[in-house]
Amino acid sequence: MKRLGIVLGAVLLFAAIVPAIRSAGLTYGRDKLKSDTQQQGDASAPTGSATNQKCCQAALDALNEAKRQLQTATGSDGGNHRAKAVDLVNKAISEVNLALKAIQEGAAKR
C-alpha cells in the first residue's frame, strides 16, 4: 500500500510540475528540440539524422543527470533499488551511445 502512495504521489507531482515548466517558458526533450529549430528558422532546421542525433544527445544528457542524482542521493537505498536503478540507467546510456554511433555511421555513408 505504501508503494501505491509513493507512485501516486510521484504521478501527481509530475502532473503538477509539467504545466509549471511550460508556463514558465522552459522546454525539455522533443519540445526543446522543436523550440531550438524554430528559433533557427526553417532553412537551418535539422532534419533526419541531425534531429535524431540531437534527440539522442538530449536523452544522454538527461540519463547522465539522473545517474548523478541517484549516485549522490542520501538516505536509505530502499532495498538496493537505487543501485538497481543506477545499473539500469547505465544500460540505457550504453544503448543511447550505440544509437548515436549508428546515426553517425549512417550519416558518414551518405
mmCIF file of C-alpha atoms in Angstrom:
data_model
loop_
_atom_site.group_PDB
_atom_site.id
_atom_site.type_symbol
_atom_site.label_atom_id
_atom_site.label_comp_id
_atom_site.label_asym_id
_atom_site.label_seq_id
_atom_site.Cartn_x
_atom_site.Cartn_y
_atom_site.Cartn_z
ATOM 1 C CA MET A 1 0.000 0.000 0.000
ATOM 2 C CA LYS A 2 2.889 2.329 0.760
ATOM 3 C CA ARG A 3 4.304 1.814 -2.762
ATOM 4 C CA LEU A 4 0.961 2.778 -4.275
ATOM 5 C CA GLY A 5 1.057 6.003 -2.270
ATOM 6 C CA ILE A 6 4.577 6.770 -3.443
ATOM 7 C CA VAL A 7 3.725 6.060 -7.085
ATOM 8 C CA LEU A 8 0.538 8.101 -6.882
ATOM 9 C CA GLY A 9 2.444 10.954 -5.243
ATOM 10 C CA ALA A 10 5.093 10.867 -7.980
ATOM 11 C CA VAL A 11 2.447 10.919 -10.719
ATOM 12 C CA LEU A 12 0.636 13.842 -9.109
ATOM 13 C CA LEU A 13 3.907 15.719 -8.619
ATOM 14 C CA PHE A 14 4.847 15.185 -12.271
ATOM 15 C CA ALA A 15 1.372 16.282 -13.361
ATOM 16 C CA ALA A 16 1.810 19.476 -11.350
ATOM 17 C CA ILE A 17 5.370 20.207 -12.473
ATOM 18 C CA VAL A 18 4.936 19.860 -16.247
ATOM 19 C CA PRO A 19 2.365 22.687 -16.607
ATOM 20 C CA ALA A 20 4.502 24.891 -14.351
ATOM 21 C CA ILE A 21 7.561 24.256 -16.528
ATOM 22 C CA ARG A 22 5.601 25.013 -19.684
ATOM 23 C CA SER A 23 4.024 28.186 -18.244
ATOM 24 C CA ALA A 24 7.483 29.398 -17.213
ATOM 25 C CA GLY A 25 8.554 29.079 -20.830
ATOM 26 C CA LEU A 26 11.049 26.317 -20.126
ATOM 27 C CA THR A 27 11.330 23.441 -22.566
ATOM 28 C CA TYR A 28 12.726 19.943 -22.410
ATOM 29 C CA GLY A 29 13.037 16.831 -24.581
ATOM 30 C CA ARG A 30 11.407 16.988 -28.011
ATOM 31 C CA ASP A 31 9.746 20.294 -27.100
ATOM 32 C CA LYS A 32 13.215 21.798 -26.570
ATOM 33 C CA LEU A 33 14.362 20.443 -29.918
ATOM 34 C CA LYS A 34 11.309 21.967 -31.632
ATOM 35 C CA SER A 35 11.912 25.257 -29.848
ATOM 36 C CA ASP A 36 15.573 25.303 -30.873
ATOM 37 C CA THR A 37 14.778 24.572 -34.524
ATOM 38 C CA GLN A 38 12.022 27.199 -34.615
ATOM 39 C CA GLN A 39 14.470 29.811 -33.329
ATOM 40 C CA GLN A 40 16.999 28.849 -36.002
ATOM 41 C CA GLY A 41 14.496 29.183 -38.820
ATOM 42 C CA ASP A 42 13.369 26.619 -41.356
ATOM 43 C CA ALA A 43 16.484 26.794 -43.542
ATOM 44 C CA SER A 44 18.810 25.668 -40.770
ATOM 45 C CA ALA A 45 16.382 23.297 -39.012
ATOM 46 C CA PRO A 46 17.937 19.872 -38.504
ATOM 47 C CA THR A 47 16.369 17.055 -40.440
ATOM 48 C CA GLY A 48 16.709 13.280 -40.429
ATOM 49 C CA SER A 49 19.824 12.053 -38.691
ATOM 50 C CA ALA A 50 20.644 15.506 -37.264
ATOM 51 C CA THR A 51 17.297 15.564 -35.469
ATOM 52 C CA ASN A 52 17.778 12.006 -34.226
ATOM 53 C CA GLN A 53 21.266 12.847 -33.032
ATOM 54 C CA LYS A 54 20.015 15.892 -31.098
ATOM 55 C CA CYS A 55 17.234 13.820 -29.514
ATOM 56 C CA CYS A 56 19.693 11.085 -28.540
ATOM 57 C CA GLN A 57 22.121 13.632 -27.125
ATOM 58 C CA ALA A 58 19.321 15.218 -25.075
ATOM 59 C CA ALA A 59 18.364 11.766 -23.774
ATOM 60 C CA LEU A 60 22.002 11.034 -22.946
ATOM 61 C CA ASP A 61 22.300 14.299 -21.031
ATOM 62 C CA ALA A 62 19.128 13.514 -19.066
ATOM 63 C CA LEU A 63 20.306 9.976 -18.286
ATOM 64 C CA ASN A 64 23.680 11.233 -17.058
ATOM 65 C CA GLU A 65 21.934 13.763 -14.815
ATOM 66 C CA ALA A 66 19.600 11.060 -13.464
ATOM 67 C CA LYS A 67 22.606 8.841 -12.763
ATOM 68 C CA ARG A 68 24.376 11.690 -10.967
ATOM 69 C CA GLN A 69 21.346 12.356 -8.805
ATOM 70 C CA LEU A 70 20.921 8.681 -7.962
ATOM 71 C CA GLN A 71 24.577 8.365 -7.007
ATOM 72 C CA THR A 72 24.593 11.471 -4.816
ATOM 73 C CA ALA A 73 21.263 10.762 -3.120
ATOM 74 C CA THR A 74 21.435 10.312 0.622
ATOM 75 C CA GLY A 75 19.394 8.197 2.967
ATOM 76 C CA SER A 76 18.136 4.658 2.714
ATOM 77 C CA ASP A 77 18.679 2.783 -0.533
ATOM 78 C CA GLY A 78 15.253 1.194 -0.138
ATOM 79 C CA GLY A 79 16.220 -2.438 -0.526
ATOM 80 C CA ASN A 80 19.021 -1.859 -3.052
ATOM 81 C CA HIS A 81 16.596 -0.274 -5.532
ATOM 82 C CA ARG A 82 18.778 2.791 -6.034
ATOM 83 C CA ALA A 83 21.735 0.603 -7.047
ATOM 84 C CA LYS A 84 19.473 -1.312 -9.441
ATOM 85 C CA ALA A 85 18.246 1.988 -10.895
ATOM 86 C CA VAL A 86 21.850 3.128 -11.465
ATOM 87 C CA ASP A 87 22.557 -0.173 -13.233
ATOM 88 C CA LEU A 88 19.509 0.290 -15.481
ATOM 89 C CA VAL A 89 20.486 3.889 -16.243
ATOM 90 C CA ASN A 90 23.981 2.664 -17.190
ATOM 91 C CA LYS A 91 22.404 0.156 -19.582
ATOM 92 C CA ALA A 92 20.222 2.892 -21.081
ATOM 93 C CA ILE A 93 23.285 5.125 -21.511
ATOM 94 C CA SER A 94 25.023 2.280 -23.364
ATOM 95 C CA GLU A 95 22.024 1.858 -25.676
ATOM 96 C CA VAL A 96 21.847 5.582 -26.444
ATOM 97 C CA ASN A 97 25.589 5.617 -27.169
ATOM 98 C CA LEU A 98 25.066 2.730 -29.609
ATOM 99 C CA ALA A 99 22.228 4.661 -31.250
ATOM 100 C CA LEU A 100 24.430 7.755 -31.590
ATOM 101 C CA LYS A 101 27.201 5.652 -33.121
ATOM 102 C CA ALA A 102 24.756 4.121 -35.623
ATOM 103 C CA ILE A 103 23.416 7.584 -36.534
ATOM 104 C CA GLN A 104 26.939 8.897 -37.093
ATOM 105 C CA GLU A 105 27.929 5.887 -39.177
ATOM 106 C CA GLY A 106 24.766 6.254 -41.262
ATOM 107 C CA ALA A 107 25.482 9.940 -41.832
ATOM 108 C CA ALA A 108 29.074 9.165 -42.838
ATOM 109 C CA LYS A 109 27.869 6.753 -45.546
ATOM 110 C CA ARG A 110 25.809 9.469 -47.229
#
